[in-house]
CSV table of C-alpha atoms in Angstrom, one decimal:
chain,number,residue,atom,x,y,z
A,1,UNK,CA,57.1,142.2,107.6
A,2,UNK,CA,53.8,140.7,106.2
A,3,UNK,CA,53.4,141.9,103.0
A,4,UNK,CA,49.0,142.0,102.4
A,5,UNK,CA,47.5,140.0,100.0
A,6,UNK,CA,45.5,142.3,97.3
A,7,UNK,CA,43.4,139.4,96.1
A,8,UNK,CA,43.7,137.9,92.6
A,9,UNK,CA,42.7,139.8,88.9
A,10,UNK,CA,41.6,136.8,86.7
A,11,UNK,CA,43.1,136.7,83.3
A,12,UNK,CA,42.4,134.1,81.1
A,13,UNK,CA,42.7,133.1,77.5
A,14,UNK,CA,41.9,130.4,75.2
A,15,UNK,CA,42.6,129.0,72.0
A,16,UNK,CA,39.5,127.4,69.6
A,17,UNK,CA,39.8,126.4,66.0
A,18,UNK,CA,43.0,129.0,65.7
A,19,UNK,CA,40.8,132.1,67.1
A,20,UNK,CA,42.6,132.8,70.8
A,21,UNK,CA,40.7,135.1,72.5
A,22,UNK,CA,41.9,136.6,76.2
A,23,UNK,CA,40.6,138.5,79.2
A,24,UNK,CA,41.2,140.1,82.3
A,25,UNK,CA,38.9,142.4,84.7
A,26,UNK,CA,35.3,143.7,84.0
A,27,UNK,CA,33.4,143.1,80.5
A,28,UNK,CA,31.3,146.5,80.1
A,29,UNK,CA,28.4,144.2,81.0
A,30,UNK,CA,29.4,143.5,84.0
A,31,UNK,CA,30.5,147.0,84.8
A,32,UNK,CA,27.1,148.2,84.2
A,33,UNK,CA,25.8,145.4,86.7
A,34,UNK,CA,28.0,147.2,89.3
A,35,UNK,CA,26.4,150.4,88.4
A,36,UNK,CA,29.7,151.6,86.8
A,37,UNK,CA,29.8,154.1,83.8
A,38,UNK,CA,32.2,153.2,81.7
A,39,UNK,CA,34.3,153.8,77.9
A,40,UNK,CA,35.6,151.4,76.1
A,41,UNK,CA,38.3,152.0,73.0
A,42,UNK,CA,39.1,149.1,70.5
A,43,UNK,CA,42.5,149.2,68.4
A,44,UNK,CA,42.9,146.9,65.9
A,45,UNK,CA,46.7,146.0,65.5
A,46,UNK,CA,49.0,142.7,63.6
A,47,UNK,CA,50.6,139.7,65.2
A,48,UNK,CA,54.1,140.8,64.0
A,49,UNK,CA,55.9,143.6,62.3
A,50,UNK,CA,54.5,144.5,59.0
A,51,UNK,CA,57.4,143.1,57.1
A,52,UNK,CA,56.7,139.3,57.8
A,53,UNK,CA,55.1,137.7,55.8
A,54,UNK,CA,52.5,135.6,58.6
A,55,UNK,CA,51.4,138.5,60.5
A,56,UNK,CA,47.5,138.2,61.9
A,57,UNK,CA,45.0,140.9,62.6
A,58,UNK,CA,44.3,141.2,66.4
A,59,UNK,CA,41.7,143.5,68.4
A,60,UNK,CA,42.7,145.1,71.4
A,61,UNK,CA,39.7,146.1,73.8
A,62,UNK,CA,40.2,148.6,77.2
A,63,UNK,CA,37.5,149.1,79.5
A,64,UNK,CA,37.5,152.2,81.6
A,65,UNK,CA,35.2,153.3,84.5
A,66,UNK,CA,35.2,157.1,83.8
A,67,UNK,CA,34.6,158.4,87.1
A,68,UNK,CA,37.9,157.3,87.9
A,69,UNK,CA,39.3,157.4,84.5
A,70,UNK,CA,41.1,153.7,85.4
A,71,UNK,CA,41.0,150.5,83.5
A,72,UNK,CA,38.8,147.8,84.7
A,73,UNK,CA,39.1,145.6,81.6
A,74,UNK,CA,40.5,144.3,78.5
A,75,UNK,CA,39.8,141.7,76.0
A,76,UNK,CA,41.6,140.6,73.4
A,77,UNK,CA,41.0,138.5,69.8
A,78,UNK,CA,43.3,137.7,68.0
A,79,UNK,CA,43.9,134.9,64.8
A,80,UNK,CA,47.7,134.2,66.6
A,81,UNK,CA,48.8,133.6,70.0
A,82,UNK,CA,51.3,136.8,70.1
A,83,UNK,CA,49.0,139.5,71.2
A,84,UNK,CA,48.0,137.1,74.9
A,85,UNK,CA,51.0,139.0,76.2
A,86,UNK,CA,49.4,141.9,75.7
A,87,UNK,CA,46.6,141.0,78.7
A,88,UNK,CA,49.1,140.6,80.8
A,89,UNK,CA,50.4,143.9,80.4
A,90,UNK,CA,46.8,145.0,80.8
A,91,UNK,CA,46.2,142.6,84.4
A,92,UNK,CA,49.5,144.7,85.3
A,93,UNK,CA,47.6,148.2,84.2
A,94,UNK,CA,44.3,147.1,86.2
A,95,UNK,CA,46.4,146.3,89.2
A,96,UNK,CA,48.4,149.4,89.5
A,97,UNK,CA,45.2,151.5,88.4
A,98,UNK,CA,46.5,152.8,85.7
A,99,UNK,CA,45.2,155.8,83.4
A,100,UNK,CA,45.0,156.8,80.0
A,101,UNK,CA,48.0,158.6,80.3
A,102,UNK,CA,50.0,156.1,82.1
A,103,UNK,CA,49.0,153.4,78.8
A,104,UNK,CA,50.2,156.3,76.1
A,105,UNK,CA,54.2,155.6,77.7
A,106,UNK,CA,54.1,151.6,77.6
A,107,UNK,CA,56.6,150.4,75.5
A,108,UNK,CA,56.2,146.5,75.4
A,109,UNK,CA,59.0,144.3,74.2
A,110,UNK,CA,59.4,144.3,70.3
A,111,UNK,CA,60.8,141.8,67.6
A,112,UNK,CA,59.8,141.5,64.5
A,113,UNK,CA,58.5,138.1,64.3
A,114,UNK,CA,57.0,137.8,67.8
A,115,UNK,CA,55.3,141.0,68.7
A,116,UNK,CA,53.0,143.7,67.5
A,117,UNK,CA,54.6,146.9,65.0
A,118,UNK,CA,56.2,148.9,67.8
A,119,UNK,CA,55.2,152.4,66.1
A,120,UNK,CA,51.7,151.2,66.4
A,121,UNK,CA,52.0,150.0,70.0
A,122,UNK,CA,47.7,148.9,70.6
A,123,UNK,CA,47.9,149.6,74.0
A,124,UNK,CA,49.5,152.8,73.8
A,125,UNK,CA,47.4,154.2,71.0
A,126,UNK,CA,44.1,153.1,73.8
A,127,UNK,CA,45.9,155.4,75.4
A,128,UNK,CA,46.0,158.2,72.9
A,129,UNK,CA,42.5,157.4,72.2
A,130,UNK,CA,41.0,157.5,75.8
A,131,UNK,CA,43.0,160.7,77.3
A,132,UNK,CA,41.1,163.7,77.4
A,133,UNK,CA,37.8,161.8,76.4
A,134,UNK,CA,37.1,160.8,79.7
């Protein structure tokens, strides 16, 4: 059976002078070019687990269109290149046209030098932040 092609959600990221920055659906701007209302929620959030010693501050942007309540966007700054796994788990959300709600339950994978504090999961706090507010 032919399986239909959806199109393709660019992501993209890029490191400069050891600032990565990364990217996936609509910027607010261009939301509001499409005549979309939207919400955006910004978490700020570490490289690694609290206890090492290298950890980096990040900033984790989610766009949503609030007529639908889904996410149309997400950037992502961050001083280390952890956190650009995180916009993939966002061009996943996008995709699936995920909710608030649906970001509060992501669990991404943990360990302690190569991911974000897992009791202050960005994405799913974005989540926390967003449900009921629009």
């Amino acid at each position: 059976a032919a399986i239909p092609f959806p199109g393709v959600l660019y992501c993209s990221c890029v490191k400069l002078f050891g600032l990565c920055a990364a990217s996936v659906g609509l910027s607010e701007e261009a939301a509001v070019k499409l005549d979309m209302k939207t919400a955006a929620f910004t978490v700020d959030s570490r490289s690694k687990h609290g206890m090492i010693t290298d950890m980096k501050p990040w900033t984790l942007k989610v766009i949503f269109d609030t007529k639908t309540r889904k996410v149309i966007g997400s950037q992502i700054v961050s001083m280390a290149e952890a956190p650009v796994k995180e916009i993939d788990t966002m061009n996943m959300a996008i995709r699936m046209g995920a909710v608030p709600e649906d970001l509060i339950t992501i669990n991404c994978a943990g360990h302690p030098d190569l991911s974000s504090e897992p009791s202050a999961e960005p994405i799913s706090i974005v989540g926390v932040q967003a449900s009921g507010k629009i």
